[in-house]
PDB file of C-alpha atoms in Angstrom:
ATOM      1  CA  MET A 877     -12.151 -18.963   3.775  1.00  0.00           C
ATOM      2  CA  LYS A 878     -15.662 -19.535   2.900  1.00  0.00           C
ATOM      3  CA  ALA A 879     -18.243 -16.682   2.548  1.00  0.00           C
ATOM      4  CA  LYS A 880     -19.976 -17.838   5.889  1.00  0.00           C
ATOM      5  CA  LYS A 881     -16.803 -17.277   7.818  1.00  0.00           C
ATOM      6  CA  PHE A 882     -15.714 -13.999   5.935  1.00  0.00           C
ATOM      7  CA  ASP A 883     -19.054 -12.511   7.213  1.00  0.00           C
ATOM      8  CA  GLN A 884     -17.544 -13.122  10.656  1.00  0.00           C
ATOM      9  CA  LEU A 885     -14.296 -11.431   9.899  1.00  0.00           C
ATOM     10  CA  LYS A 886     -13.244  -8.986  12.507  1.00  0.00           C
ATOM     11  CA  LEU A 887     -10.165  -7.300  14.200  1.00  0.00           C
ATOM     12  CA  GLY A 888      -9.006  -8.175  17.659  1.00  0.00           C
ATOM     13  CA  LYS A 889      -7.361  -5.994  20.180  1.00  0.00           C
ATOM     14  CA  ALA A 890      -4.972  -3.516  18.475  1.00  0.00           C
ATOM     15  CA  LYS A 891      -1.395  -2.991  19.816  1.00  0.00           C
ATOM     16  CA  ARG A 892       0.347   0.367  18.921  1.00  0.00           C
ATOM     17  CA  LEU A 893       3.697  -0.311  17.229  1.00  0.00           C
ATOM     18  CA  THR A 894       5.128   3.301  16.598  1.00  0.00           C
ATOM     19  CA  CYS A 895       4.899   6.522  18.424  1.00  0.00           C
ATOM     20  CA  GLY A 896       6.259  10.070  18.280  1.00  0.00           C
ATOM     21  CA  LEU A 897       5.724  13.552  17.273  1.00  0.00           C
ATOM     22  CA  THR A 898       5.373  12.787  13.669  1.00  0.00           C
ATOM     23  CA  ASP A 899       3.351  10.511  11.307  1.00  0.00           C
ATOM     24  CA  HIS A 900       3.871   7.014  10.670  1.00  0.00           C
ATOM     25  CA  GLU A 901       2.001   5.574   7.526  1.00  0.00           C
ATOM     26  CA  HIS A 902       1.799   2.801   5.085  1.00  0.00           C
ATOM     27  CA  PRO A 903       2.828  -0.104   6.948  1.00  0.00           C
ATOM     28  CA  ALA A 904       4.543  -3.261   5.169  1.00  0.00           C
ATOM     29  CA  VAL A 905       5.447  -6.403   7.231  1.00  0.00           C
ATOM     30  CA  SER A 906       7.908  -8.685   5.784  1.00  0.00           C
ATOM     31  CA  PRO A 907       6.842 -12.025   4.489  1.00  0.00           C
ATOM     32  CA  ASP A 908       8.369 -13.879   7.358  1.00  0.00           C
ATOM     33  CA  GLY A 909       6.483 -11.673   9.918  1.00  0.00           C
ATOM     34  CA  ARG A 910       9.636 -10.439  11.625  1.00  0.00           C
ATOM     35  CA  TRP A 911      10.167  -6.911  10.367  1.00  0.00           C
ATOM     36  CA  LEU A 912       7.854  -3.635   9.969  1.00  0.00           C
ATOM     37  CA  ALA A 913       8.609  -1.048   7.539  1.00  0.00           C
ATOM     38  CA  CYS A 914       6.618   2.257   7.115  1.00  0.00           C
ATOM     39  CA  TYR A 915       7.442   5.955   6.149  1.00  0.00           C
ATOM     40  CA  SER A 916       7.700   8.688   8.750  1.00  0.00           C
ATOM     41  CA  GLY A 917       8.302  12.380   8.928  1.00  0.00           C
ATOM     42  CA  GLU A 918       7.006  15.594   7.326  1.00  0.00           C
ATOM     43  CA  TYR A 919       6.681  16.166   3.776  1.00  0.00           C
ATOM     44  CA  GLY A 920       9.858  17.394   2.330  1.00  0.00           C
ATOM     45  CA  SER A 921      11.735  15.020   4.723  1.00  0.00           C
ATOM     46  CA  ILE A 922      10.226  11.567   4.759  1.00  0.00           C
ATOM     47  CA  CYS A 923      12.096   8.558   5.447  1.00  0.00           C
ATOM     48  CA  ILE A 924      11.455   4.770   5.292  1.00  0.00           C
ATOM     49  CA  ILE A 925      12.003   3.297   8.822  1.00  0.00           C
ATOM     50  CA  LEU A 926      12.515  -0.423   9.663  1.00  0.00           C
ATOM     51  CA  ALA A 927      11.727  -1.867  13.072  1.00  0.00           C
ATOM     52  CA  ASP A 928      10.992  -5.297  14.522  1.00  0.00           C
ATOM     53  CA  ILE A 929       7.388  -6.365  14.350  1.00  0.00           C
ATOM     54  CA  HIS A 930       7.049  -5.061  17.819  1.00  0.00           C
ATOM     55  CA  GLY A 931       8.178  -1.674  16.886  1.00  0.00           C
ATOM     56  CA  ARG A 932      11.594  -1.908  18.479  1.00  0.00           C
ATOM     57  CA  PHE A 933      15.035  -1.064  17.417  1.00  0.00           C
ATOM     58  CA  ALA A 934      13.552   1.374  14.723  1.00  0.00           C
ATOM     59  CA  ARG A 935      16.232   2.600  12.130  1.00  0.00           C
ATOM     60  CA  ARG A 936      16.228   4.714   8.970  1.00  0.00           C
ATOM     61  CA  LEU A 937      16.609   2.772   5.697  1.00  0.00           C
ATOM     62  CA  SER A 938      16.239   5.465   3.017  1.00  0.00           C
ATOM     63  CA  PRO A 939      18.804   8.020   1.857  1.00  0.00           C
ATOM     64  CA  HIS A 940      19.016  11.246   3.718  1.00  0.00           C
ATOM     65  CA  GLY A 941      16.855  14.176   2.526  1.00  0.00           C
ATOM     66  CA  GLY A 942      13.766  14.299   0.183  1.00  0.00           C
ATOM     67  CA  ASN A 943      10.868  12.155   0.328  1.00  0.00           C
ATOM     68  CA  ASN A 944      10.868   8.165   0.700  1.00  0.00           C
ATOM     69  CA  THR A 945       7.535   6.460   0.815  1.00  0.00           C
ATOM     70  CA  GLN A 946       5.588   3.102  -0.023  1.00  0.00           C
ATOM     71  CA  PRO A 947       7.891   0.468   1.050  1.00  0.00           C
ATOM     72  CA  ALA A 948       7.393  -3.013  -0.385  1.00  0.00           C
ATOM     73  CA  TRP A 949       9.033  -6.376   0.596  1.00  0.00           C
ATOM     74  CA  HIS A 950      10.640  -8.809  -1.857  1.00  0.00           C
ATOM     75  CA  PRO A 951       9.280 -12.317  -1.062  1.00  0.00           C
ATOM     76  CA  SER A 952      12.942 -13.250   0.126  1.00  0.00           C
ATOM     77  CA  ALA A 953      12.481 -10.552   3.083  1.00  0.00           C
ATOM     78  CA  GLY A 954      16.056  -9.389   2.337  1.00  0.00           C
ATOM     79  CA  LEU A 955      15.208  -6.508   0.039  1.00  0.00           C
ATOM     80  CA  LEU A 956      12.804  -3.650  -0.064  1.00  0.00           C
ATOM     81  CA  ALA A 957      11.621  -1.269  -2.631  1.00  0.00           C
ATOM     82  CA  PHE A 958      10.325   2.223  -2.128  1.00  0.00           C
ATOM     83  CA  ARG A 959       9.672   5.498  -4.078  1.00  0.00           C
ATOM     84  CA  HIS A 960      11.989   8.232  -3.699  1.00  0.00           C
ATOM     85  CA  GLN A 961      11.918  12.068  -4.451  1.00  0.00           C
ATOM     86  CA  HIS A 962      15.102  14.214  -4.018  1.00  0.00           C
ATOM     87  CA  SER A 963      13.198  17.262  -3.153  1.00  0.00           C
ATOM     88  CA  ASN A 964       9.636  18.424  -3.584  1.00  0.00           C
ATOM     89  CA  GLU A 965      10.057  19.633  -6.885  1.00  0.00           C
ATOM     90  CA  HIS A 966      11.674  16.562  -8.423  1.00  0.00           C
ATOM     91  CA  ASN A 967       9.968  13.611 -10.071  1.00  0.00           C
ATOM     92  CA  TRP A 968       9.464  10.507  -8.075  1.00  0.00           C
ATOM     93  CA  GLU A 969      11.672   7.373  -8.558  1.00  0.00           C
ATOM     94  CA  LEU A 970      11.874   3.714  -7.621  1.00  0.00           C
ATOM     95  CA  TRP A 971      14.766   2.644  -5.309  1.00  0.00           C
ATOM     96  CA  LEU A 972      15.775  -0.944  -3.944  1.00  0.00           C
ATOM     97  CA  ALA A 973      17.380  -1.184  -0.480  1.00  0.00           C
ATOM     98  CA  PRO A 974      19.203  -4.552   0.270  1.00  0.00           C
ATOM     99  CA  LEU A 975      18.987  -5.260   4.177  1.00  0.00           C
ATOM    100  CA  LEU A 976      22.839  -6.083   4.248  1.00  0.00           C
ATOM    101  CA  PRO A 977      25.442  -4.285   6.260  1.00  0.00           C
ATOM    102  CA  GLY A 978      27.149  -1.706   4.227  1.00  0.00           C
ATOM    103  CA  ALA A 979      24.760  -2.011   1.152  1.00  0.00           C
ATOM    104  CA  PRO A 980      23.372   1.471   0.632  1.00  0.00           C
ATOM    105  CA  PRO A 981      19.826   2.005  -1.228  1.00  0.00           C
ATOM    106  CA  GLN A 982      20.148   2.508  -5.083  1.00  0.00           C
ATOM    107  CA  PRO A 983      17.749   3.701  -8.012  1.00  0.00           C
ATOM    108  CA  LEU A 984      15.994   1.167  -9.994  1.00  0.00           C
ATOM    109  CA  LEU A 985      13.753   3.520 -12.021  1.00  0.00           C
ATOM    110  CA  ALA A 986      14.509   7.345 -12.579  1.00  0.00           C
ATOM    111  CA  ASP A 987      13.837   9.726 -15.264  1.00  0.00           C
ATOM    112  CA  GLN A 988      13.460  13.474 -15.453  1.00  0.00           C
ATOM    113  CA  GLN A 989      10.316  13.451 -17.393  1.00  0.00           C
ATOM    114  CA  TRP A 990       8.267  10.598 -15.792  1.00  0.00           C
ATOM    115  CA  HIS A 991       7.081   9.829 -12.357  1.00  0.00           C
ATOM    116  CA  PHE A 992       7.455   5.902 -10.968  1.00  0.00           C
ATOM    117  CA  LYS A 993       5.331   5.077  -7.996  1.00  0.00           C
ATOM    118  CA  HIS A 994       4.412   2.496  -5.489  1.00  0.00           C
ATOM    119  CA  PRO A 995       6.491  -0.760  -6.197  1.00  0.00           C
ATOM    120  CA  SER A 996       4.866  -4.078  -5.641  1.00  0.00           C
ATOM    121  CA  PHE A 997       6.972  -7.400  -5.904  1.00  0.00           C
ATOM    122  CA  SER A 998       5.632 -10.346  -7.519  1.00  0.00           C
ATOM    123  CA  PRO A 999       5.408 -13.540  -5.508  1.00  0.00           C
ATOM    124  CA  ALA A1000       8.319 -15.194  -7.555  1.00  0.00           C
ATOM    125  CA  GLY A1001      10.363 -12.030  -6.900  1.00  0.00           C
ATOM    126  CA  ASP A1002      11.374 -11.508 -10.461  1.00  0.00           C
ATOM    127  CA  THR A1003       9.121  -8.798 -11.601  1.00  0.00           C
ATOM    128  CA  LEU A1004       7.884  -5.324  -9.867  1.00  0.00           C
ATOM    129  CA  ALA A1005       4.543  -3.750 -10.621  1.00  0.00           C
ATOM    130  CA  TYR A1006       4.278   0.072 -10.149  1.00  0.00           C
ATOM    131  CA  PHE A1007       2.507   3.045 -11.626  1.00  0.00           C
ATOM    132  CA  SER A1008       3.970   5.628 -13.899  1.00  0.00           C
ATOM    133  CA  ASP A1009       2.836   8.420 -16.400  1.00  0.00           C
ATOM    134  CA  GLU A1010       5.549   7.336 -18.679  1.00  0.00           C
ATOM    135  CA  GLY A1011       4.284   8.355 -22.281  1.00  0.00           C
ATOM    136  CA  SER A1012       1.270  10.003 -20.873  1.00  0.00           C
ATOM    137  CA  ALA A1013       2.111  12.942 -18.799  1.00  0.00           C
ATOM    138  CA  ASN A1014       0.105  13.119 -15.639  1.00  0.00           C
ATOM    139  CA  VAL A1015      -2.059  10.499 -16.532  1.00  0.00           C
ATOM    140  CA  PHE A1016      -0.912   7.237 -14.782  1.00  0.00           C
ATOM    141  CA  HIS A1017      -1.037   3.865 -15.478  1.00  0.00           C
ATOM    142  CA  LEU A1018       0.174   0.510 -14.536  1.00  0.00           C
ATOM    143  CA  TRP A1019       3.457  -1.141 -15.455  1.00  0.00           C
ATOM    144  CA  LEU A1020       5.602  -4.069 -14.880  1.00  0.00           C
ATOM    145  CA  VAL A1021       9.496  -4.225 -14.843  1.00  0.00           C
ATOM    146  CA  GLN A1022      11.472  -7.374 -15.168  1.00  0.00           C
ATOM    147  CA  LEU A1023      14.171  -6.930 -12.463  1.00  0.00           C
ATOM    148  CA  ALA A1024      16.858  -8.955 -14.428  1.00  0.00           C
ATOM    149  CA  THR A1025      16.670  -6.873 -17.574  1.00  0.00           C
ATOM    150  CA  LEU A1026      14.813  -3.772 -16.629  1.00  0.00           C
ATOM    151  CA  GLU A1027      12.516  -4.419 -19.564  1.00  0.00           C
ATOM    152  CA  ARG A1028       9.340  -2.588 -18.831  1.00  0.00           C
ATOM    153  CA  ARG A1029       5.701  -3.443 -20.093  1.00  0.00           C
ATOM    154  CA  GLN A1030       2.428  -1.256 -19.756  1.00  0.00           C
ATOM    155  CA  LEU A1031      -0.509  -3.015 -18.362  1.00  0.00           C
ATOM    156  CA  THR A1032      -3.413  -0.373 -18.210  1.00  0.00           C
ATOM    157  CA  PHE A1033      -3.994   2.299 -20.686  1.00  0.00           C
ATOM    158  CA  GLY A1034      -6.687   5.116 -21.288  1.00  0.00           C
ATOM    159  CA  ASP A1035      -7.152   8.775 -20.676  1.00  0.00           C
ATOM    160  CA  SER A1036     -10.288   8.909 -18.244  1.00  0.00           C
ATOM    161  CA  GLN A1037      -8.581   7.280 -15.052  1.00  0.00           C
ATOM    162  CA  ASN A1038      -5.418   7.386 -13.242  1.00  0.00           C
ATOM    163  CA  HIS A1039      -4.467   3.804 -12.073  1.00  0.00           C
ATOM    164  CA  CYS A1040      -2.695   3.610  -8.635  1.00  0.00           C
ATOM    165  CA  HIS A1041      -1.236   1.237  -6.091  1.00  0.00           C
ATOM    166  CA  PRO A1042      -0.832  -2.251  -7.712  1.00  0.00           C
ATOM    167  CA  ALA A1043      -0.784  -5.121  -5.404  1.00  0.00           C
ATOM    168  CA  PHE A1044      -0.025  -8.878  -6.490  1.00  0.00           C
ATOM    169  CA  SER A1045      -2.437 -11.591  -5.677  1.00  0.00           C
ATOM    170  CA  PRO A1046      -0.592 -14.468  -3.545  1.00  0.00           C
ATOM    171  CA  ASP A1047      -0.838 -16.839  -7.014  1.00  0.00           C
ATOM    172  CA  GLY A1048       0.725 -13.994  -9.015  1.00  0.00           C
ATOM    173  CA  SER A1049      -2.016 -14.144 -11.595  1.00  0.00           C
ATOM    174  CA  ARG A1050      -3.823 -10.643 -10.682  1.00  0.00           C
ATOM    175  CA  LEU A1051      -3.168  -7.244  -9.715  1.00  0.00           C
ATOM    176  CA  ALA A1052      -5.451  -5.313  -7.291  1.00  0.00           C
ATOM    177  CA  PHE A1053      -5.368  -1.427  -7.643  1.00  0.00           C
ATOM    178  CA  HIS A1054      -7.494   1.589  -7.037  1.00  0.00           C
ATOM    179  CA  ALA A1055      -8.346   4.174  -9.881  1.00  0.00           C
ATOM    180  CA  TYR A1056      -9.238   7.878  -9.785  1.00  0.00           C
ATOM    181  CA  GLU A1057     -12.279   8.403 -11.922  1.00  0.00           C
ATOM    182  CA  GLY A1058     -11.432  11.234 -14.195  1.00  0.00           C
ATOM    183  CA  THR A1059      -8.132  12.745 -14.507  1.00  0.00           C
ATOM    184  CA  GLU A1060      -8.963  16.327 -13.402  1.00  0.00           C
ATOM    185  CA  MET A1061      -8.614  15.239  -9.789  1.00  0.00           C
ATOM    186  CA  ALA A1062     -11.921  16.745  -8.413  1.00  0.00           C
ATOM    187  CA  GLU A1063     -12.075  17.550  -4.526  1.00  0.00           C
ATOM    188  CA  PRO A1064     -12.842  14.988  -2.926  1.00  0.00           C
ATOM    189  CA  PRO A1065     -12.004  12.701  -5.661  1.00  0.00           C
ATOM    190  CA  VAL A1066     -13.999   9.490  -6.407  1.00  0.00           C
ATOM    191  CA  THR A1067     -11.765   6.181  -6.495  1.00  0.00           C
ATOM    192  CA  ASN A1068     -12.833   2.655  -6.994  1.00  0.00           C
ATOM    193  CA  LEU A1069     -11.123  -0.732  -6.698  1.00  0.00           C
ATOM    194  CA  TYR A1070     -10.208  -2.831  -9.698  1.00  0.00           C
ATOM    195  CA  GLU A1071      -8.721  -6.248 -10.451  1.00  0.00           C
ATOM    196  CA  LEU A1072      -6.444  -6.891 -13.402  1.00  0.00           C
ATOM    197  CA  GLU A1073      -5.929 -10.371 -14.845  1.00  0.00           C
ATOM    198  CA  LEU A1074      -2.371 -10.372 -15.996  1.00  0.00           C
ATOM    199  CA  SER A1075      -2.619 -13.318 -18.775  1.00  0.00           C
ATOM    200  CA  SER A1076      -5.530 -11.674 -20.416  1.00  0.00           C
ATOM    201  CA  GLY A1077      -5.271  -7.993 -19.606  1.00  0.00           C
ATOM    202  CA  GLU A1078      -8.980  -8.216 -18.574  1.00  0.00           C
ATOM    203  CA  THR A1079      -9.997  -5.672 -15.865  1.00  0.00           C
ATOM    204  CA  ARG A1080     -13.107  -5.625 -13.543  1.00  0.00           C
ATOM    205  CA  GLN A1081     -14.544  -3.109 -11.349  1.00  0.00           C
ATOM    206  CA  LEU A1082     -15.044  -4.246  -7.567  1.00  0.00           C
ATOM    207  CA  THR A1083     -16.534  -1.183  -6.109  1.00  0.00           C
ATOM    208  CA  THR A1084     -18.716   1.581  -7.149  1.00  0.00           C
ATOM    209  CA  GLY A1085     -20.292   4.880  -5.710  1.00  0.00           C
ATOM    210  CA  GLU A1086     -18.971   8.272  -4.908  1.00  0.00           C
ATOM    211  CA  ASP A1087     -16.533   7.450  -2.384  1.00  0.00           C
ATOM    212  CA  GLN A1088     -12.813   6.700  -2.023  1.00  0.00           C
ATOM    213  CA  TYR A1089     -11.919   2.921  -2.059  1.00  0.00           C
ATOM    214  CA  LYS A1090      -8.168   2.940  -1.894  1.00  0.00           C
ATOM    215  CA  HIS A1091      -4.944   0.991  -1.241  1.00  0.00           C
ATOM    216  CA  PRO A1092      -5.934  -2.844  -1.758  1.00  0.00           C
ATOM    217  CA  PHE A1093      -3.939  -5.699  -0.407  1.00  0.00           C
ATOM    218  CA  TYR A1094      -4.700  -9.337  -0.794  1.00  0.00           C
ATOM    219  CA  LEU A1095      -5.288 -11.527   2.429  1.00  0.00           C
ATOM    220  CA  THR A1096      -5.738 -14.638   0.397  1.00  0.00           C
ATOM    221  CA  ASN A1097      -6.355 -15.096  -3.264  1.00  0.00           C
ATOM    222  CA  SER A1098     -10.265 -14.362  -2.561  1.00  0.00           C
ATOM    223  CA  ILE A1099     -10.025 -11.506  -0.152  1.00  0.00           C
ATOM    224  CA  ILE A1100      -8.636  -8.067  -0.293  1.00  0.00           C
ATOM    225  CA  THR A1101      -8.490  -5.540   2.486  1.00  0.00           C
ATOM    226  CA  TYR A1102      -8.461  -1.522   1.693  1.00  0.00           C
ATOM    227  CA  HIS A1103      -9.949   1.679   3.301  1.00  0.00           C
ATOM    228  CA  HIS A1104     -12.879   3.162   2.587  1.00  0.00           C
ATOM    229  CA  GLU A1105     -13.191   7.027   2.960  1.00  0.00           C
ATOM    230  CA  ARG A1106     -16.747   8.546   2.823  1.00  0.00           C
ATOM    231  CA  ASN A1107     -16.879  11.576   0.717  1.00  0.00           C
ATOM    232  CA  SER A1108     -19.911  12.802   2.505  1.00  0.00           C
ATOM    233  CA  ASP A1109     -18.275  13.375   6.091  1.00  0.00           C
ATOM    234  CA  GLY A1110     -14.521  12.221   5.504  1.00  0.00           C
ATOM    235  CA  ARG A1111     -14.977   9.267   7.796  1.00  0.00           C
ATOM    236  CA  ARG A1112     -12.371   6.621   6.848  1.00  0.00           C
ATOM    237  CA  ARG A1113     -12.452   2.934   7.931  1.00  0.00           C
ATOM    238  CA  LEU A1114     -10.916  -0.357   7.201  1.00  0.00           C
ATOM    239  CA  GLU A1115     -12.700  -2.932   5.132  1.00  0.00           C
ATOM    240  CA  ALA A1116     -12.496  -6.419   3.363  1.00  0.00           C
ATOM    241  CA  LEU A1117     -14.092  -7.530   0.374  1.00  0.00           C
ATOM    242  CA  TYR A1118     -14.811 -11.067  -0.841  1.00  0.00           C
ATOM    243  CA  LEU A1119     -13.947 -11.463  -4.313  1.00  0.00           C
ATOM    244  CA  LYS A1120     -16.178 -14.369  -5.199  1.00  0.00           C
ATOM    245  CA  ASN A1121     -19.175 -12.526  -4.373  1.00  0.00           C
ATOM    246  CA  GLY A1122     -18.479  -8.930  -3.741  1.00  0.00           C
ATOM    247  CA  GLN A1123     -19.382  -9.023  -0.110  1.00  0.00           C
ATOM    248  CA  ARG A1124     -17.824  -6.657   2.325  1.00  0.00           C
ATOM    249  CA  VAL A1125     -17.159  -6.323   5.850  1.00  0.00           C
ATOM    250  CA  LYS A1126     -16.252  -3.404   8.026  1.00  0.00           C
ATOM    251  CA  LEU A1127     -13.192  -4.064  10.209  1.00  0.00           C
ATOM    252  CA  SER A1128     -13.194  -0.567  12.017  1.00  0.00           C
ATOM    253  CA  SER A1129     -15.837   2.059  12.705  1.00  0.00           C
ATOM    254  CA  GLY A1130     -14.123   5.060  10.936  1.00  0.00           C
ATOM    255  CA  LYS A1131     -13.888   7.208  14.138  1.00  0.00           C
ATOM    256  CA  ASN A1132     -10.211   6.831  14.167  1.00  0.00           C
ATOM    257  CA  ASN A1133      -9.538   7.767  10.704  1.00  0.00           C
ATOM    258  CA  ASP A1134      -7.925   4.498  10.071  1.00  0.00           C
ATOM    259  CA  LYS A1135      -5.956   3.904   6.454  1.00  0.00           C
ATOM    260  CA  HIS A1136      -3.392   1.899   4.862  1.00  0.00           C
ATOM    261  CA  PRO A1137      -4.515  -1.670   5.891  1.00  0.00           C
ATOM    262  CA  PHE A1138      -1.688  -4.114   5.341  1.00  0.00           C
ATOM    263  CA  PRO A1139      -2.430  -7.869   5.808  1.00  0.00           C
ATOM    264  CA  TRP A1140       0.147 -10.413   6.985  1.00  0.00           C
ATOM    265  CA  TRP A1141       0.566 -13.900   8.586  1.00  0.00           C
ATOM    266  CA  ASP A1142       2.369 -14.449  11.645  1.00  0.00           C
ATOM    267  CA  ALA A1143       4.944 -17.372  12.576  1.00  0.00           C
ATOM    268  CA  LYS A1144       1.542 -19.497  13.769  1.00  0.00           C
ATOM    269  CA  GLY A1145      -0.130 -19.044  10.462  1.00  0.00           C
ATOM    270  CA  ARG A1146      -2.718 -16.692  11.888  1.00  0.00           C
ATOM    271  CA  PRO A1147      -3.829 -13.803   9.743  1.00  0.00           C
ATOM    272  CA  GLN A1148      -2.956 -10.173  10.913  1.00  0.00           C
ATOM    273  CA  LEU A1149      -3.691  -6.510   9.908  1.00  0.00           C
ATOM    274  CA  ALA A1150      -1.210  -3.529  10.345  1.00  0.00           C
ATOM    275  CA  TRP A1151      -2.636  -0.159   9.562  1.00  0.00           C
ATOM    276  CA  ALA A1152      -2.252   3.579  10.184  1.00  0.00           C
ATOM    277  CA  SER A1153      -4.469   5.203  12.779  1.00  0.00           C
ATOM    278  CA  LYS A1154      -4.532   8.987  13.807  1.00  0.00           C
ATOM    279  CA  LYS A1155      -6.467   8.933  17.162  1.00  0.00           C
ATOM    280  CA  LEU A1156      -6.406   5.036  18.425  1.00  0.00           C
ATOM    281  CA  GLY A1157      -4.217   4.504  21.462  1.00  0.00           C
ATOM    282  CA  PRO A1158      -2.859   6.709  24.242  1.00  0.00           C
ATOM    283  CA  GLU A1159      -0.824   9.898  23.550  1.00  0.00           C
ATOM    284  CA  GLY A1160       1.932  10.923  26.007  1.00  0.00           C
ATOM    285  CA  GLY A1161       1.874  14.556  27.355  1.00  0.00           C
ATOM    286  CA  ALA A1162       1.458  17.150  24.810  1.00  0.00           C
ATOM    287  CA  GLU A1163       1.867  14.545  21.823  1.00  0.00           C
ATOM    288  CA  PRO A1164      -0.429  15.689  19.046  1.00  0.00           C
ATOM    289  CA  ALA A1165      -2.787  13.442  17.370  1.00  0.00           C
ATOM    290  CA  THR A1166      -0.211  11.910  14.718  1.00  0.00           C
ATOM    291  CA  TYR A1167      -0.819   8.753  12.314  1.00  0.00           C
ATOM    292  CA  ASP A1168       0.846   5.727  14.129  1.00  0.00           C
ATOM    293  CA  ILE A1169       1.059   2.125  13.162  1.00  0.00           C
ATOM    294  CA  PHE A1170      -1.148  -0.523  14.879  1.00  0.00           C
ATOM    295  CA  SER A1171      -1.546  -4.255  14.359  1.00  0.00           C
ATOM    296  CA  ALA A1172      -4.317  -6.878  15.320  1.00  0.00           C
ATOM    297  CA  ARG A1173      -5.238 -10.114  14.615  1.00  0.00           C
ATOM    298  CA  LEU A1174      -7.953 -10.891  12.093  1.00  0.00           C
ATOM    299  CA  LYS A1175     -10.480 -13.239  13.669  1.00  0.00           C
ATOM    300  CA  THR A1176     -13.570 -15.287  12.673  1.00  0.00           C
TER     301      THR A1176
END
C-alpha cells in the first residue's frame, strides 16, 4: 500500500461478534479467516474461547480455572498458544492447545520463578516469541523459543524498560512490540512502540510522547495497527502507522474505548480489523457496558 492510499485508510461498518455479561478481549483471527479466539471472564476465572468468524458456536478451549489470556494462532490454523495462570497468585506460563478432538492443552514454558507472557508464532511456525522476566526478576524482555528443541534466546536487554507484546512481521524478519518507559510502573504509564530487526538486533522507536501506544500487530510488512490511549483524558482509539515514513491515521474516534486491534484478511483477500470495544453496539436489557469483540473491513 502506497503512502497516498494509506492516508485514506478507514474502518467500514462494524459487526458485533460477541455479547454477554462479561468482557471479551484480545481477539485473534485464524490465518485462514475462519475462526475467532479471544479471552472472556472475570479476573481469577478467565478462559480462552473459540468461535467461528461470525461469533457462533463458541466453546471454551483453555483448562478449567485460573486465568487464560492472549491467544495466538499457529500459521497452520490448527494450534493456539496462550498464557495461563493457575491462580491469581501463580506465575504466568505459556501453553499450547491443538485444535483436535480429545487433545487437551499442554504447558510449553513454566517456571516457579519466572513469568512467560504473550506468545507470537513466527510465520514459519517453528519459533515462538514472548516476553519474560527470566534472569531479571520483574523486568521483562523479549525472547524466542525454538518449538522443536525448546532452546530459548533473549532478544532485548536493559533495566530501564519493560518490553511487551511481540508480534512478527509477515516476512518474519522483525518484531513489533511496546515498551513501558521506566520499570517503576508509574500511573498512568508511558508506553511506546518499537520495532526489532531480528538479524541485527537493532531496535528503532516508532512513537514518542507522554501517552500509551500498545498492542501492535502487522497488517502488511509496512503497516502496523495498535491502540493509542491518551493519558490526559483516558480516551483510547485505534490507529495505524506507516512504517516507511511514520505517518499515522486514526481508525476510531476514542469515544468507545477501543483496544486490542487485530488485522486479518478474509477469504477474498480483503483486509479486516477485529478489536475490543466497551460501548459500541446495542446492549440488551440490563446488560452492562462490557468489552465485546467487533470486526470491520479496512477500506481505502
